[in-house]
XYZ file of C-alpha atoms in Angstrom:
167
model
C -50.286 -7.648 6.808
C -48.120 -7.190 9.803
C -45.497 -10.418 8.994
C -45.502 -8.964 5.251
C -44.232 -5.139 7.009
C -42.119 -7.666 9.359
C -40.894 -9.271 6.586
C -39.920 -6.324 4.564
C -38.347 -4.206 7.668
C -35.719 -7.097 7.945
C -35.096 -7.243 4.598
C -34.357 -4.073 4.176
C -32.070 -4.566 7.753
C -30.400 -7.715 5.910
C -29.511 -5.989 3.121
C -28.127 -3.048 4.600
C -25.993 -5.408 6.799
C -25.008 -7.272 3.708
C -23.564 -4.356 1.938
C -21.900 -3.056 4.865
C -19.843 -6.306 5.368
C -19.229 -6.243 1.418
C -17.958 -2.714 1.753
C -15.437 -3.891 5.124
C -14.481 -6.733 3.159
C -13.827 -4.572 0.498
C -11.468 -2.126 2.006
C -9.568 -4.721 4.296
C -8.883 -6.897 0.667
C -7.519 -3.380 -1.100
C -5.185 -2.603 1.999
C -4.196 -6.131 1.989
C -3.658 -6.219 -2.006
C -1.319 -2.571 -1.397
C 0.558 -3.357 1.339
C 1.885 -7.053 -0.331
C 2.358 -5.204 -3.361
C 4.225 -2.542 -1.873
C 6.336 -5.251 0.126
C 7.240 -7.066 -3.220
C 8.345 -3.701 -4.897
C 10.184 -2.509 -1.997
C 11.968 -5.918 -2.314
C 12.734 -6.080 -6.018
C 14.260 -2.215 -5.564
C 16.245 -2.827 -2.590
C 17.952 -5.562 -5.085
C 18.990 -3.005 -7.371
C 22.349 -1.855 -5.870
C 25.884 -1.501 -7.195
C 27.998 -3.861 -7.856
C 31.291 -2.035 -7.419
C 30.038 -1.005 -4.087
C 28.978 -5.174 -3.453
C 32.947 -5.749 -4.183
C 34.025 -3.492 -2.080
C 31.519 -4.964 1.182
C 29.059 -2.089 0.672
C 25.007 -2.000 0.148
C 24.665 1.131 -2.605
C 21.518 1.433 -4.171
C 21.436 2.805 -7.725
C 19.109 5.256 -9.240
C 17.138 2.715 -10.865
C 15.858 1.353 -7.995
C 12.769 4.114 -7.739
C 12.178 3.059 -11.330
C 11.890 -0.828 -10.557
C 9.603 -0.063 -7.985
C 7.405 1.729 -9.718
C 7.442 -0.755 -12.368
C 6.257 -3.640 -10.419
C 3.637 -1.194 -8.440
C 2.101 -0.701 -11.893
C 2.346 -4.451 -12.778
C 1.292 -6.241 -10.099
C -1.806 -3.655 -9.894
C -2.388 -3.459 -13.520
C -1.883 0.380 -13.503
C -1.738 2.284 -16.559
C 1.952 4.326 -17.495
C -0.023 7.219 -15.724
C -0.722 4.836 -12.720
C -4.099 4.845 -12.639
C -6.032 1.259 -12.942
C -6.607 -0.495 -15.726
C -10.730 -1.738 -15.738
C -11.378 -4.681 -15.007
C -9.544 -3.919 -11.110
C -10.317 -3.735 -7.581
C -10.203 0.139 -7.695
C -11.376 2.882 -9.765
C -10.315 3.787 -12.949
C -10.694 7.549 -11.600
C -8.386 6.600 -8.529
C -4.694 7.520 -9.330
C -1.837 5.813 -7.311
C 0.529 8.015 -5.735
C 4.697 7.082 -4.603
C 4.399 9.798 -1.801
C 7.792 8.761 -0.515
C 11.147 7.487 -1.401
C 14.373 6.932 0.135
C 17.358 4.750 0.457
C 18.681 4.397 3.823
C 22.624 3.042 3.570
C 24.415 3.918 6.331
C 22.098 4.589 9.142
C 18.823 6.382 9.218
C 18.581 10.677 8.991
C 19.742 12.088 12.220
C 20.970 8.764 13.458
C 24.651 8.899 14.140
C 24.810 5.267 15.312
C 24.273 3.539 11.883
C 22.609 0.415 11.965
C 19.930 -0.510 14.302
C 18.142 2.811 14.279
C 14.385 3.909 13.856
C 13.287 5.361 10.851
C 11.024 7.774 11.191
C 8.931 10.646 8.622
C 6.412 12.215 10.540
C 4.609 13.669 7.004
C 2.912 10.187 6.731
C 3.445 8.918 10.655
C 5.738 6.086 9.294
C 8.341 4.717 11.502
C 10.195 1.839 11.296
C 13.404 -0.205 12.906
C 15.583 -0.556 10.592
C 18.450 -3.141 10.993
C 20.783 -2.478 7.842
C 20.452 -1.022 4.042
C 17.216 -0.724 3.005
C 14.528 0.573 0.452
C 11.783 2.805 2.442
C 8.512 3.769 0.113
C 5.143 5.315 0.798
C 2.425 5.093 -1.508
C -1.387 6.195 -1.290
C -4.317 5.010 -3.364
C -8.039 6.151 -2.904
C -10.319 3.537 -1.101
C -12.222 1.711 -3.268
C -15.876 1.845 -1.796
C -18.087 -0.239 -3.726
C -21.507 0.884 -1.437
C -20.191 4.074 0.120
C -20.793 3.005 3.638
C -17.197 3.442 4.510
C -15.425 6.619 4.779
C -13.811 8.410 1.521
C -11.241 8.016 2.160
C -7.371 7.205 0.877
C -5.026 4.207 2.133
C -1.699 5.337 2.909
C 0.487 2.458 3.166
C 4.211 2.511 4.316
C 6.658 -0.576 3.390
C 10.667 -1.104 3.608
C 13.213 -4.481 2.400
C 16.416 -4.379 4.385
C 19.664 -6.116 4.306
C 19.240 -7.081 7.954
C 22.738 -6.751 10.114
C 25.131 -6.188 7.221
């Protein structure tokens, strides 16, 4: 009787262990899968600039740029045209994704009369950033996913820029 109540107690232990390490792995793999995604979105919207501005040696982002990034945050996460994910996925179909932040930084960063290096910085989110020339700055947020609820609810807020470096 005793190995049977041994044998049970750890059991129980090395399950609870199991789906903690499921739930870690979970989370890190979501942060990972945002922040790439946000990186390749930033990128595809910081190539969205004007080409009179190009001929004339200036970086000017156009208007569509937001639009592009949003576009490839809801492909590349296989979000719905209300951006919230499309089952089978990672997270839950409940979970909306959220742009928090968007900006275009051209000339130098806000409150940075020096231009290019400067340090981007937006204290809503605690984002900051050296930035080294034109450049796409976005903030998104996205509940964590939580497939045991060992881990806090809680939701990812992950901060990503492309920049034309020293141009």
């Amino acid at each position: 009787m005793k190995w049977v109540i041994f044998l049970l107690f750890t059991s129980a232990i090395c399950a609870m262990q199991w789906m903690w390490q499921m739930d870690n792995h979970t989370s890190e793999t979501a942060y990972l899968r945002l922040k790439n995604t946000l990186d390749l979105a930033t990128h595809d919207a910081a190539l969205q600039v004007s080409q009179a501005a190009l001929d004339n040696g200036e970086i000017r982002f156009t208007p569509a740029s937001r639009d592009v990034l949003e576009a490839l945050l809801r492909s590349n996460l296989k979000l719905d045209n209300n951006n919230y994910p499309v089952q089978p996925n990672m997270f839950r179909s409940s979970d909306q994704l959220r742009v928090l932040f968007f900006d275009t930084v051209e000339t130098g960063c806000p409150g940075s009369p020096a231009g290019f290096p400067c340090t981007y910085i937006n204290s809503t989110y605690n984002y900051v950033d050296t930035i080294k020339g034109p450049s796409v700055v976005a903030i998104i947020s996205m509940r964590h996913p939580r497939p045991f609820a060992f881990s806090q609810d809680k939701s990812f807020i992950v901060g990503g820029s492309h920049e034309y470096k020293g141009y």
